[in-house]
């Protein structure tokens, strides 16, 4: 057995011994009395009775040794600004926001909703919440009012932190009107809204509710706030993610287990050299650049928490990968930043690389990338041509890794910290990460499948620390959604298909459910359908994810009209398509916008009325729709096929 096999076996055979030792990766205020309490499995409690604080471990702990080292490097090519905060400056800013939250009545256990663009204040806010034991819920700035309102109603935040606007490709995106509309829509009304004024867009304030960030900051300039010592299982944050219903799930992350898992992931996956004590010879530190929005799980874990917990500097970037500081096109901007800030590890999604692939490859070699150890990619399937293109272009290891919002850190990865000689394999994110008991099961028999056989990827409990503790406010939903019984063991479903080769490398083959992945962003088709159904002319709709060369997948909508005669001409239908796109933009945000809206007479369903989405998706992608014995009316699918591919039919 190689070193990885030995370590992996130990980690899953005796999780208490393995994680008990990994817990030394963070500081505890009071030691835990028990590593794992699984009496209510699958609801777990890690590091029982131990008290700690994530902000203490991410900031305060480093002051003595790294006070003057860079902690947060903020670059915005949207506003042409760049600012470096040392750990001491980060500490000061976090204390100011913590004092501001306390001053506005936020207490331990209260929720704070963060709806901010990629500004340093977003990081201060997250850390300030964890400092005082408030539970943050960051909502992606690209989400619009309906998504925001459903999250406000579920999390019931006492306070919201937001801004006048974000910016994308030089275009201002006003946040305040979206937030106001969301609060109007929501049943729950937050007491306070604190607004950062970036000077991008005028704001109208709501009296008695809205406050100015800069004024509050000035009031609390010299304040210090002690860290609240939380029991390891108290929640750190809620992060909403899409599923197969229209109601997003609030993934709850705990405190101690989450911090221990992230530190372990840096050691085994993302920066083994740094964890072993190496520093960059030029910068004298380790620097990580995860180019993900903080509203997504990669942003939470690898832009904010993990690098800071590990004492690295983290680069927070607002902008596109193809636009420079002066607003001019610059497909080399990321590599320019890697060189300037001596980035040692970089993390993004394959879509971003496919965007760069359309540009002149000379950008890849024009900068000094000597600091960079590896480029990590995750969030969607990494196609081999893209992986080869970027590997050849930058001459660095390209390390795909596979996980979900729910797991909070990788399930499959190349783990150079477990075995320095572990090599990546094209098309595979790697092998099961230490602590994860991965299995591939036959969908109907639930039997384990052998090498080279497709199965549903599941995890046997106990899930390692850092994975979701529960669904916010709904333990039953957590158990019912994810867990099923197999013999006497319950297993967690990832809702992904996978296959394993004879050497133990896994390959991901796509979702088993109706979740789609647009440019590395996870979206529920049900949410999009609900938003489209609000159009007065539409009786029924179905949305599927269809393969797209750039974005991985895009949403395609099919709509049945209430009164087909009223929209008989192509011009009517084009207008309807535009209206539907605008409707989705306003309620969910542009990411969810369908690339096409096709008007059809009827949708393909089973005799019991279930939508045949897999068949619909197959027809869109020009594939065989498979077994259609349960279809109520085969002509529905034939009509759609003929509409999309006016050539010889593949549908019988
Ligand atoms: O379908 C898998 C896909 O993205 C889903 C999780 O998305 P999200 O919750 O947004 O978390 C992203 C964390 C990186 C998975 O169920 N997915 C994620 N990583 C990969 C992937 N598909 C293929 N390869 C990957 N490396």
CSV table of C-alpha atoms in Angstrom, one decimal, residues 44 76-77 90 101 122 158 199 225 227 302 324 366 403 438 469 505 534 540 558 612 636:
chain,number,residue,atom,x,y,z
A,44,UNK,CA,-23.2,14.5,14.2
A,76,UNK,CA,-10.7,45.5,-8.1
A,77,UNK,CA,-10.2,45.9,-11.8
A,90,UNK,CA,-7.5,43.1,9.3
A,101,UNK,CA,-22.9,44.8,14.9
A,122,UNK,CA,-17.4,41.6,3.0
A,158,UNK,CA,-31.7,40.7,12.4
A,199,UNK,CA,-20.0,56.0,-4.7
A,225,UNK,CA,-14.5,43.2,20.9
A,227,UNK,CA,-14.1,36.7,20.7
A,302,UNK,CA,-10.9,29.1,0.0
A,324,UNK,CA,-7.2,45.0,-16.6
A,366,UNK,CA,4.2,36.7,-20.4
A,403,UNK,CA,-17.0,18.6,-3.8
A,438,UNK,CA,-16.8,7.1,-0.8
A,469,UNK,CA,-24.3,19.8,10.1
A,505,UNK,CA,-9.2,7.4,-9.5
A,534,UNK,CA,-45.1,34.1,-13.1
A,540,UNK,CA,-46.7,25.5,-17.9
A,558,UNK,CA,-39.9,25.2,-22.8
A,612,UNK,CA,-39.4,13.5,-18.4
A,636,UNK,CA,-44.6,15.8,-27.4
